[in-house]
Coordinates of C-alpha atoms in Angstrom, one line a residue:
M1 CA 0.0 0.0 0.0
H2 CA 1.2 3.5 -0.8
Q3 CA -0.5 6.9 -0.3
H4 CA 0.0 10.2 -2.1
E5 CA -1.3 13.7 -1.3
T6 CA -2.1 16.2 -4.0
D7 CA -4.3 19.3 -4.7
P8 CA -7.9 18.1 -4.0
D9 CA -9.2 20.1 -7.0
D10 CA -7.0 18.0 -9.4
L11 CA -8.9 14.9 -8.3
V12 CA -12.3 16.3 -7.8
G13 CA -12.2 17.7 -11.3
L14 CA -12.0 14.1 -12.7
L15 CA -15.4 13.1 -11.3
S16 CA -17.3 15.4 -9.0
L17 CA -20.5 14.6 -7.1
D18 CA -22.4 16.8 -9.7
D19 CA -20.8 14.7 -12.5
A20 CA -22.1 11.5 -10.8
D21 CA -25.5 13.0 -10.4
A22 CA -25.7 14.0 -14.1
L23 CA -24.5 10.6 -15.2
L24 CA -27.1 8.8 -13.1
T25 CA -30.1 11.1 -13.5
A26 CA -29.7 12.9 -16.8
G27 CA -27.5 10.9 -19.1
G28 CA -29.6 8.0 -20.2
I29 CA -27.0 5.6 -18.8
R30 CA -27.5 1.9 -19.3
T31 CA -26.2 -1.3 -17.8
P32 CA -23.5 -2.7 -17.7
A33 CA -22.2 0.9 -17.2
V34 CA -24.0 0.9 -13.8
R35 CA -24.4 -1.8 -11.2
V36 CA -25.8 -1.5 -7.6
A37 CA -24.6 -3.3 -4.5
K38 CA -26.3 -3.4 -1.1
D39 CA -25.2 -5.3 2.1
G40 CA -22.4 -6.9 0.2
Q41 CA -24.5 -8.2 -2.6
V42 CA -24.8 -7.0 -6.2
L43 CA -28.5 -6.5 -7.1
G44 CA -30.0 -7.8 -10.2
D45 CA -30.6 -5.2 -13.0
A46 CA -34.4 -5.5 -12.6
A47 CA -34.1 -3.6 -9.3
F48 CA -33.0 -0.4 -11.0
V49 CA -33.7 -0.5 -14.8
R50 CA -36.7 0.9 -16.6
R51 CA -39.0 -1.5 -18.4
G52 CA -40.5 -0.8 -21.8
A53 CA -38.0 2.0 -22.8
Q54 CA -37.8 2.7 -26.5
I55 CA -36.1 4.8 -29.1
A56 CA -37.8 5.3 -32.4
G57 CA -40.1 2.5 -31.6
K58 CA -37.4 0.0 -30.9
P59 CA -36.7 -1.5 -27.4
L60 CA -33.9 0.1 -25.4
S61 CA -32.6 -2.5 -22.9
G62 CA -30.8 -1.8 -19.7
L63 CA -31.8 1.9 -19.3
V64 CA -31.3 2.9 -15.7
D65 CA -34.4 4.3 -14.0
P66 CA -33.0 7.3 -12.0
R67 CA -35.9 7.2 -9.5
K68 CA -35.3 3.5 -8.7
A69 CA -31.6 4.0 -8.4
L70 CA -31.9 7.0 -6.1
A71 CA -34.4 5.1 -3.9
L72 CA -31.9 2.3 -3.5
F73 CA -29.1 4.8 -2.8
A74 CA -31.3 6.4 -0.1
E75 CA -31.8 2.9 1.4
G76 CA -28.0 2.4 1.7
A77 CA -27.0 0.9 -1.6
T78 CA -23.8 1.8 -3.4
I79 CA -24.0 2.9 -7.1
V80 CA -21.1 1.7 -9.1
F81 CA -20.2 3.4 -12.4
Q82 CA -18.3 0.9 -14.5
G83 CA -16.0 1.6 -17.5
L84 CA -16.0 5.4 -17.0
H85 CA -12.9 5.6 -19.2
R86 CA -15.2 4.9 -22.1
Y87 CA -17.7 7.7 -21.6
H88 CA -16.5 10.3 -19.0
P89 CA -14.0 12.6 -20.8
P90 CA -11.8 13.6 -17.8
L91 CA -11.2 9.9 -17.0
T92 CA -10.9 9.0 -20.6
D93 CA -8.0 11.4 -20.9
L94 CA -6.4 10.2 -17.6
V95 CA -6.7 6.5 -18.6
A96 CA -5.3 7.1 -22.1
R97 CA -2.3 8.9 -20.7
L98 CA -1.8 6.3 -17.9
E99 CA -1.9 3.4 -20.4
L100 CA 1.0 4.9 -22.4
E101 CA 3.0 5.8 -19.2
L102 CA 2.6 2.3 -17.7
G103 CA 2.4 0.1 -20.9
H104 CA -0.6 -1.7 -19.4
P105 CA -4.3 -1.5 -20.2
C106 CA -6.2 0.5 -17.6
Q107 CA -9.9 1.0 -16.6
A108 CA -11.8 3.4 -14.4
N109 CA -14.8 2.6 -12.1
A110 CA -16.4 4.8 -9.4
Y111 CA -18.3 4.1 -6.3
L112 CA -21.0 6.3 -4.9
T113 CA -21.9 5.3 -1.3
P114 CA -24.5 6.8 1.1
P115 CA -23.3 8.1 4.5
G116 CA -22.3 5.4 6.9
S117 CA -22.8 2.6 4.4
Q118 CA -20.4 -0.1 3.0
G119 CA -21.0 -1.5 -0.5
F120 CA -18.8 -4.6 -0.3
A121 CA -17.3 -6.9 2.3
V122 CA -13.6 -7.5 2.6
H123 CA -12.4 -8.6 -0.8
S124 CA -9.3 -8.4 -3.1
D125 CA -8.9 -7.5 -6.7
A126 CA -7.1 -9.5 -9.4
H127 CA -5.2 -6.4 -10.6
D128 CA -3.3 -3.4 -9.1
V129 CA -5.5 -0.4 -8.3
F130 CA -5.1 3.3 -7.7
V131 CA -7.9 4.8 -5.5
F132 CA -8.8 8.4 -5.0
Q133 CA -11.6 10.2 -3.2
T134 CA -13.5 13.0 -4.9
H135 CA -16.3 13.7 -2.4
G136 CA -16.8 13.0 1.3
T137 CA -14.6 10.6 3.2
K138 CA -14.3 6.8 3.3
L139 CA -12.5 4.7 5.9
W140 CA -10.6 1.9 4.3
E141 CA -9.7 -1.3 6.0
V142 CA -6.5 -2.6 4.3
H143 CA -5.3 -6.1 5.2
H144 CA -1.7 -7.3 5.1
P145 CA -0.8 -10.9 5.9
R146 CA 1.0 -11.6 9.2
G147 CA 0.3 -9.0 11.9
E148 CA -1.4 -8.6 15.2
R149 CA -5.1 -8.4 14.3
P150 CA -7.0 -11.4 13.1
C151 CA -7.8 -11.5 9.4
E152 CA -10.9 -13.5 8.6
L153 CA -10.0 -13.5 4.9
H154 CA -6.6 -15.2 5.5
G155 CA -7.9 -17.5 8.3
G156 CA -5.0 -16.3 10.5
D157 CA -3.1 -13.3 11.6
C158 CA -2.5 -10.2 9.6
R159 CA -1.9 -6.5 10.0
V160 CA -4.9 -4.2 9.3
D161 CA -4.4 -0.6 8.5
D162 CA -7.2 1.9 8.7
V163 CA -6.9 4.6 6.0
L164 CA -9.3 7.6 5.9
L165 CA -9.4 8.7 2.3
R166 CA -10.5 12.3 1.6
P167 CA -10.3 14.5 -1.6
G168 CA -6.7 15.0 -2.4
L169 CA -5.5 11.7 -1.0
S170 CA -4.9 8.7 -3.2
M171 CA -3.8 5.2 -2.5
Y172 CA -2.2 2.3 -4.4
L173 CA -3.1 -1.3 -3.6
P174 CA -1.1 -4.1 -5.2
T175 CA -2.9 -7.1 -6.7
G176 CA -4.6 -9.3 -4.2
T177 CA -4.6 -6.8 -1.3
P178 CA -7.7 -7.5 0.8
H179 CA -9.7 -4.4 1.6
A180 CA -13.1 -3.0 2.5
A181 CA -14.3 0.6 2.8
R182 CA -17.1 2.4 4.6
A183 CA -18.5 5.9 3.9
Q184 CA -18.4 8.3 6.9
D185 CA -20.7 11.2 7.8
D186 CA -21.3 12.3 4.2
A187 CA -21.9 10.6 0.9
S188 CA -18.7 9.1 -0.5
L189 CA -17.5 9.2 -4.1
H190 CA -14.3 7.5 -5.0
V191 CA -12.6 6.4 -8.3
T192 CA -10.7 3.2 -8.8
I193 CA -8.2 3.0 -11.6
G194 CA -7.5 -0.7 -12.4
I195 CA -4.3 -1.7 -14.0
N196 CA -4.9 -4.9 -16.1
Q197 CA -1.3 -6.0 -16.1
L198 CA 0.4 -7.6 -19.1
T199 CA 2.6 -10.4 -17.8
W200 CA 5.7 -12.3 -18.8
R201 CA 3.7 -15.4 -19.2
G202 CA 1.4 -13.8 -21.7
A203 CA 4.3 -12.3 -23.6
V204 CA 6.1 -15.7 -23.8
R205 CA 2.8 -17.4 -24.8
R206 CA 2.3 -14.9 -27.7
A207 CA 6.0 -15.3 -28.7
V208 CA 5.6 -19.1 -29.1
D209 CA 2.0 -19.2 -30.4
D210 CA 3.0 -19.7 -34.0
L211 CA 5.4 -22.6 -33.0
L212 CA 2.6 -24.3 -31.1
A213 CA 0.3 -23.9 -34.0
G214 CA 2.8 -25.8 -36.1
V215 CA 2.5 -28.9 -33.8
D216 CA 0.3 -31.4 -35.5
D217 CA -3.2 -31.9 -34.0
H218 CA -3.5 -35.6 -34.7
H219 CA -5.2 -37.9 -32.3
L220 CA -3.2 -39.7 -29.6
P221 CA -2.6 -43.3 -30.4
A222 CA -5.3 -45.8 -29.4
G223 CA -4.5 -47.7 -26.3
W224 CA -1.9 -45.2 -25.0
T225 CA -3.3 -45.5 -21.4
D226 CA -2.2 -49.1 -21.3
H227 CA 1.0 -48.4 -23.2
P228 CA 2.2 -45.0 -22.1
E229 CA 5.5 -45.5 -24.0
L230 CA 3.5 -44.8 -27.2
L231 CA 2.6 -41.4 -25.8
A232 CA 6.1 -40.8 -24.5
E233 CA 7.7 -41.4 -27.9
G234 CA 5.4 -39.1 -29.7
L235 CA 5.8 -36.4 -27.1
A236 CA 9.5 -36.7 -27.2
D237 CA 9.6 -36.2 -30.9
R238 CA 7.3 -33.1 -30.8
L239 CA 8.9 -31.5 -27.8
G240 CA 12.3 -32.0 -29.4
E241 CA 11.1 -30.2 -32.6
L242 CA 9.6 -27.4 -30.4
S243 CA 12.8 -27.0 -28.4
R244 CA 14.8 -26.7 -31.6
S245 CA 12.3 -24.1 -32.9
L246 CA 12.4 -22.1 -29.7
A247 CA 16.1 -21.7 -30.0
D248 CA 15.5 -19.7 -33.2
V249 CA 12.9 -17.4 -31.8
D250 CA 14.0 -13.8 -32.2
A251 CA 13.4 -12.1 -28.8
S252 CA 13.8 -8.6 -30.3
A253 CA 11.3 -9.3 -33.0
A254 CA 8.9 -10.7 -30.4
A255 CA 9.3 -7.6 -28.3
D256 CA 8.6 -5.4 -31.3
A257 CA 5.5 -7.4 -32.0
E258 CA 4.4 -6.8 -28.4
A259 CA 4.8 -3.1 -28.8
V260 CA 2.9 -3.1 -32.1
R261 CA 0.1 -5.1 -30.5
F262 CA -0.2 -2.7 -27.6
L263 CA 0.3 0.5 -29.5
T264 CA -2.3 -0.3 -32.2
G265 CA -4.9 -1.9 -30.0
R266 CA -5.9 1.0 -27.7
T267 CA -9.4 2.5 -27.7
S268 CA -9.9 5.3 -30.2
W269 CA -9.8 8.4 -27.9
L270 CA -11.1 11.1 -30.3
R271 CA -12.8 13.8 -28.1
G272 CA -13.0 17.0 -30.2
G273 CA -12.7 15.0 -33.4
L274 CA -15.8 16.5 -34.9
H275 CA -14.3 20.0 -34.7
D276 CA -11.1 18.7 -36.2
V277 CA -12.9 17.1 -39.1
L278 CA -14.7 20.3 -39.8
A279 CA -11.5 22.3 -39.6
V280 CA -9.1 20.1 -41.5
D281 CA -9.6 21.6 -44.9
R282 CA -9.0 25.0 -43.5
L283 CA -5.6 24.2 -42.0
A284 CA -3.0 26.8 -42.9
A285 CA 0.8 26.8 -42.6
D286 CA 0.5 28.6 -39.2
T287 CA -2.4 26.6 -37.7
V288 CA -1.3 25.4 -34.2
L289 CA -1.5 21.6 -33.8
A290 CA -0.9 19.2 -31.0
R291 CA -0.7 15.4 -30.7
R292 CA -4.0 14.2 -29.2
P293 CA -3.6 13.3 -25.5
G294 CA -3.1 9.6 -25.0
H295 CA -2.0 8.8 -28.5
P296 CA 1.5 7.5 -29.1
C297 CA 3.6 8.4 -32.1
V298 CA 6.1 5.5 -32.5
V299 CA 8.0 5.1 -35.7
T300 CA 9.3 1.7 -36.8
S301 CA 11.2 0.8 -40.0
L302 CA 9.7 -1.3 -42.8
G303 CA 12.9 -1.3 -44.8
A304 CA 14.9 1.3 -46.8
D305 CA 12.0 3.4 -48.0
R306 CA 9.0 2.8 -45.8
I307 CA 8.1 3.4 -42.1
R308 CA 5.2 2.3 -39.9
V309 CA 3.7 4.8 -37.4
L310 CA 2.0 3.4 -34.4
I311 CA -0.7 5.8 -33.3
G312 CA -2.6 3.9 -30.6
D313 CA -5.7 2.4 -32.3
R314 CA -4.0 1.6 -35.6
Y315 CA -0.8 2.0 -37.6
L316 CA 0.0 4.1 -40.7
D317 CA 2.5 3.1 -43.4
M318 CA 4.3 6.0 -44.9
P319 CA 7.4 6.9 -46.9
A320 CA 10.6 7.0 -44.9
R321 CA 11.3 10.6 -46.0
L322 CA 8.6 11.7 -43.5
A323 CA 10.6 10.4 -40.5
G324 CA 11.9 13.8 -39.7
A325 CA 8.5 15.5 -39.8
L326 CA 7.1 12.7 -37.6
E327 CA 9.9 13.3 -35.1
V328 CA 8.6 16.9 -34.8
V329 CA 5.1 15.5 -34.1
R330 CA 6.5 13.0 -31.5
T331 CA 8.6 15.5 -29.5
S332 CA 6.8 18.8 -29.8
S333 CA 4.1 19.9 -27.4
T334 CA 2.6 22.2 -30.1
F335 CA 3.7 23.0 -33.6
T336 CA 2.5 24.3 -37.0
P337 CA 2.5 22.6 -40.4
D338 CA 5.3 24.9 -41.3
D339 CA 7.5 23.4 -38.5
L340 CA 7.4 19.9 -40.1
G341 CA 10.4 20.6 -42.3
L342 CA 8.9 19.5 -45.7
D343 CA 8.0 21.7 -48.6
P344 CA 4.9 23.9 -47.9
Q345 CA 2.4 21.7 -49.8
S346 CA 3.7 18.5 -48.3
N347 CA 3.6 20.0 -44.8
L348 CA -0.1 20.7 -45.2
V349 CA -0.9 17.3 -46.8
L350 CA 0.8 15.4 -43.9
A351 CA -0.8 17.6 -41.2
R352 CA -4.2 17.2 -42.7
R353 CA -3.8 13.4 -42.9
L354 CA -2.7 13.1 -39.3
V355 CA -5.6 15.2 -38.2
R356 CA -8.0 13.0 -40.1
E357 CA -6.4 9.9 -38.6
G358 CA -6.9 11.3 -35.1
L359 CA -3.3 11.6 -34.1
L360 CA -3.3 15.4 -34.2
E361 CA -5.9 17.9 -33.0
V362 CA -6.3 21.6 -33.9
S363 CA -4.9 23.4 -30.8
A364 CA -5.8 27.0 -31.8

């Protein structure tokens, strides 16, 4: 566990109580973006969704009924906003930046709990989490194996730390840390950023997937349970072939493939993209541009005259002569087409394409 103090406004601005109110009561939010928990149990959707909702005469499933949700909240239930990185812009930006900083997929959930209530019993998460409070206070019970206080989850001794989170205070919990939290005198709103770690096992598996695909998928020999030597002989042959193939795996190429997979598989973060599409044909040599937050610009070589640009949700193949201009894009906080270092027409052509592709946004 690690704690960090910062300006409360920096965290409250990511998801305020008013934001949560608007999402729940005025945004037409649908399941599974919302779930509700009470007394440690997750309630069925029927307890808080609206029946018979339609758009243009067609059924609209999972639409949250604000009146039902607020009534449950008043009775002590916790409202959980799931996947906020997909639909709440401040957290969309935060998660996009964090993914590039960490090199791991991330997600954002939020928990709105009535005064004095606790949504979930002691539990642990299968991933690392960052937690920060944006309204009220919440008392966290964080368990660590081997200590002086009994730990029901571990069936033995552990240390239990009590941490009072308030706006401005954030906390990091490693994978598997048991915890529970209870709102204090006011309603509590906190955000949990989950880090869905990429692992060495996964990287190794992806590096050898093609080799495993090359192993024949024939049936095991009949009667092998009575004559295991039949199985041992076949396994020895195939494992030997696999071992020889593994020796030829290029670790650098596999690492490059991991980077390409990650840096072309992110969600398309395109807030403001409508304005950019409308402005793209009016770009001039002095238009101020910036790389869109959360979008990488990683250039790899495809040979003597071609390069590949990894931009987050896809890649672009381009002539190698554009590498210098792309270095300007990669390293500059803001720039103009005129700064790209090509001839005037080529500067505009490249700038317009990168705006259309979502890598750049019009800054001013």
